[in-house]
Amino acid sequence: MTVQDAVAVQALAARLRPGFVLGVASAAFQIEGSLAAGGRGPSGWDAFAEKPGNILHGHSPAVACDHYNRAAEDIGLMRELGIDSYRFSISWPRVQPAGAGPVNAAGLDFYDRLIDQLLAAGISPMATLYHWDTPLPLEHRGGWMNRTTAERFAEYSAAAAKRLGDRVAQWVTLNEPASVTLNGYALGTHAPGRDLLFGAMPSVHHQLLAHGLAVQALRAAGVSGAVGVTNLHSPVRPASGSASDRLLARVFDVMLNRLYADPILLGRFPKTPLIARPWFRSLRSIPDADLAVIHQPLDFYGLNYYYPVRVATGRGVDSLSGTAEAMLKLPFHMAGFPEYALTGFGWPVAPEHLGILLRELKDRYGASLPPLYITESGASFPEPEHVTGPLPDAGRISYLAAHLDQAVTATAPGGVAHGVDLLGYYVWTLMDNFEWAAGYSQRFGLVHVDFTTQRRTPKDSYYWYQALARARGA
Ligand code: IFM
């Protein structure tokens, strides 16, 4: 690290309030591998990944980072990193292979050990109950299009709570339900690969219901930790001042942000522009009793931020993720951000939009917004498959520093989002891993993984984050 970097790290660390949590985040399916070990059942993602053409280069999640067998080594890396908290997900099909009925003790054993090892290393566990790996038998019955999946999820949550509830510090019910609906059920680019477009709306309702029922189940089980949810948010802007771009940007803001946050935080679905009402019709008939379940008091809100979105009228190439076939049927597309540099994924590097987003959350939800963690923030960059020593990744360091700086500035006294109670920041992610439909092509980690040898090599960003963690209170 240069002298300048070291000075900048000291300055940033000095601006983190006492108790501010620094962490890293991961997800079971992206790192664990061992998909049939210890009685784990298949998930919808196992089946999706097996179908030729669904995953870039035909990459397989079967081994991923082999974390199932290397958890101790990975915890060692985290201990050295000096983080306060580790956000991981519990694999539903490991714990309840059929998605209903008997709980698999061996599956819970794995997380039981993981949590104990984390605590022994001085790292606080934040557990996500659902990070996209729906048990396959449930997916065969419609997955999130079927209301009973929400009830099954509550049962699984209760089982996890019973076994782990005395040690998990924070519970996240769902990770990014918007991604599941949009990519999985509307566009078909993620599992379960359905392209229902606006016909996917029941999956919004049922995931939200699952969240509410899981919160109730966790609390009924008497968990000692805090309970919250993680949503993906992007500030959405029209590509031009035209009435049509502005209208469609409002519609997309509803689809991406408000459909999830409004019912959870305010207990109601958002108003939609008149012209878009037919698209959201099924959500308008949701019973008040369901809304009451969805609207549970939360101890914290998890925010995943990666990029802002610019919406343009008409069909076109989606600047963010290429063009899913189904996307071409929609009357809008995502326009590019020529003013920003791009990550390896082609996502704009736009840290100031994190401040804008925090201000939007404050304006929209006010006192209804619980204390907030940024539960994911990070970037992929083109990096070699094999390395022989520490990997210079200045792009990631400046990405992380700028986003953390924006978050702290926006929420500090005098900042645009002052009043938002920002508790911490989790880097996505500890180590390079299986990036869903992009396979192993997108490396987001602080630690490089060689997927041939499973060798872990910390990148420069790892040492930067370590210096930041150490500089606090120094
Ligand atoms: O890897 C994903 C993660 O599973 C959910 N949030 C976005 C990350 C980067 O695409």
mmCIF file of N, CA and C in Angstrom, residues 3 135 144 152 162-163 180 183-184 204 211-212 233 239 267 277 299 302 308 324 342 378 443:
data_model
loop_
_atom_site.group_PDB
_atom_site.id
_atom_site.type_symbol
_atom_site.label_atom_id
_atom_site.label_comp_id
_atom_site.label_asym_id
_atom_site.label_seq_id
_atom_site.Cartn_x
_atom_site.Cartn_y
_atom_site.Cartn_z
ATOM 1 N N VAL A 3 1.972 5.264 0.620
ATOM 2 C CA VAL A 3 1.792 6.140 1.785
ATOM 3 C C VAL A 3 0.453 6.877 1.666
ATOM 4 N N PRO A 135 -35.438 -25.546 -2.604
ATOM 5 C CA PRO A 135 -35.402 -27.005 -2.802
ATOM 6 C C PRO A 135 -36.171 -27.392 -4.079
ATOM 7 N N TRP A 144 -41.869 -20.040 -6.107
ATOM 8 C CA TRP A 144 -42.471 -18.855 -5.489
ATOM 9 C C TRP A 144 -43.770 -18.436 -6.158
ATOM 10 N N ARG A 152 -43.872 -23.320 3.684
ATOM 11 C CA ARG A 152 -42.746 -24.245 3.867
ATOM 12 C C ARG A 152 -41.521 -23.456 4.366
ATOM 13 N N LYS A 162 -34.436 -22.882 15.743
ATOM 14 C CA LYS A 162 -34.393 -23.757 16.925
ATOM 15 C C LYS A 162 -32.952 -24.204 17.200
ATOM 16 N N ARG A 163 -32.243 -24.541 16.129
ATOM 17 C CA ARG A 163 -30.888 -25.080 16.302
ATOM 18 C C ARG A 163 -29.825 -23.981 16.464
ATOM 19 N N VAL A 180 -34.918 -12.407 -7.659
ATOM 20 C CA VAL A 180 -35.542 -13.712 -7.881
ATOM 21 C C VAL A 180 -36.731 -13.557 -8.832
ATOM 22 N N ASN A 183 -35.195 -11.917 -12.493
ATOM 23 C CA ASN A 183 -34.321 -12.802 -13.277
ATOM 24 C C ASN A 183 -34.866 -14.226 -13.367
ATOM 25 N N GLY A 184 -35.471 -14.692 -12.278
ATOM 26 C CA GLY A 184 -35.877 -16.097 -12.217
ATOM 27 C C GLY A 184 -37.240 -16.377 -12.827
ATOM 28 N N VAL A 204 -43.757 -12.200 -6.240
ATOM 29 C CA VAL A 204 -43.491 -11.067 -5.331
ATOM 30 C C VAL A 204 -44.293 -11.277 -4.048
ATOM 31 N N HIS A 211 -41.273 -13.866 3.844
ATOM 32 C CA HIS A 211 -40.488 -13.012 4.741
ATOM 33 C C HIS A 211 -41.249 -12.787 6.050
ATOM 34 N N GLY A 212 -42.497 -12.361 5.928
ATOM 35 C CA GLY A 212 -43.279 -12.033 7.133
ATOM 36 C C GLY A 212 -43.459 -13.257 8.025
ATOM 37 N N HIS A 233 -31.502 -2.431 -4.091
ATOM 38 C CA HIS A 233 -32.077 -1.140 -4.486
ATOM 39 C C HIS A 233 -31.164 -0.471 -5.498
ATOM 40 N N ALA A 239 -34.072 8.042 -18.994
ATOM 41 C CA ALA A 239 -32.942 8.315 -19.884
ATOM 42 C C ALA A 239 -33.041 9.701 -20.501
ATOM 43 N N GLY A 267 -46.422 -1.487 4.907
ATOM 44 C CA GLY A 267 -47.621 -2.319 4.981
ATOM 45 C C GLY A 267 -48.581 -2.091 3.829
ATOM 46 N N ARG A 277 -51.150 -0.175 -14.439
ATOM 47 C CA ARG A 277 -51.980 -0.914 -13.469
ATOM 48 C C ARG A 277 -52.221 -2.367 -13.863
ATOM 49 N N ASP A 299 -35.763 -5.307 13.074
ATOM 50 C CA ASP A 299 -34.661 -4.728 13.852
ATOM 51 C C ASP A 299 -33.678 -4.000 12.951
ATOM 52 N N GLY A 302 -31.585 -4.487 5.399
ATOM 53 C CA GLY A 302 -30.361 -4.741 4.635
ATOM 54 C C GLY A 302 -30.492 -4.157 3.237
ATOM 55 N N PRO A 308 -26.827 2.410 -10.344
ATOM 56 C CA PRO A 308 -28.101 3.063 -10.658
ATOM 57 C C PRO A 308 -28.628 2.534 -12.000
ATOM 58 N N ALA A 324 -31.972 -10.324 -22.348
ATOM 59 C CA ALA A 324 -32.700 -11.575 -22.199
ATOM 60 C C ALA A 324 -33.781 -11.530 -23.264
ATOM 61 N N LEU A 342 -16.864 1.392 -16.125
ATOM 62 C CA LEU A 342 -17.658 0.179 -15.937
ATOM 63 C C LEU A 342 -16.852 -0.894 -15.210
ATOM 64 N N GLY A 378 -19.852 -4.162 -3.858
ATOM 65 C CA GLY A 378 -18.593 -4.677 -4.402
ATOM 66 C C GLY A 378 -18.617 -4.675 -5.911
ATOM 67 N N ARG A 443 -15.198 -12.001 -11.126
ATOM 68 C CA ARG A 443 -14.482 -12.146 -9.857
ATOM 69 C C ARG A 443 -14.739 -10.913 -8.985
#
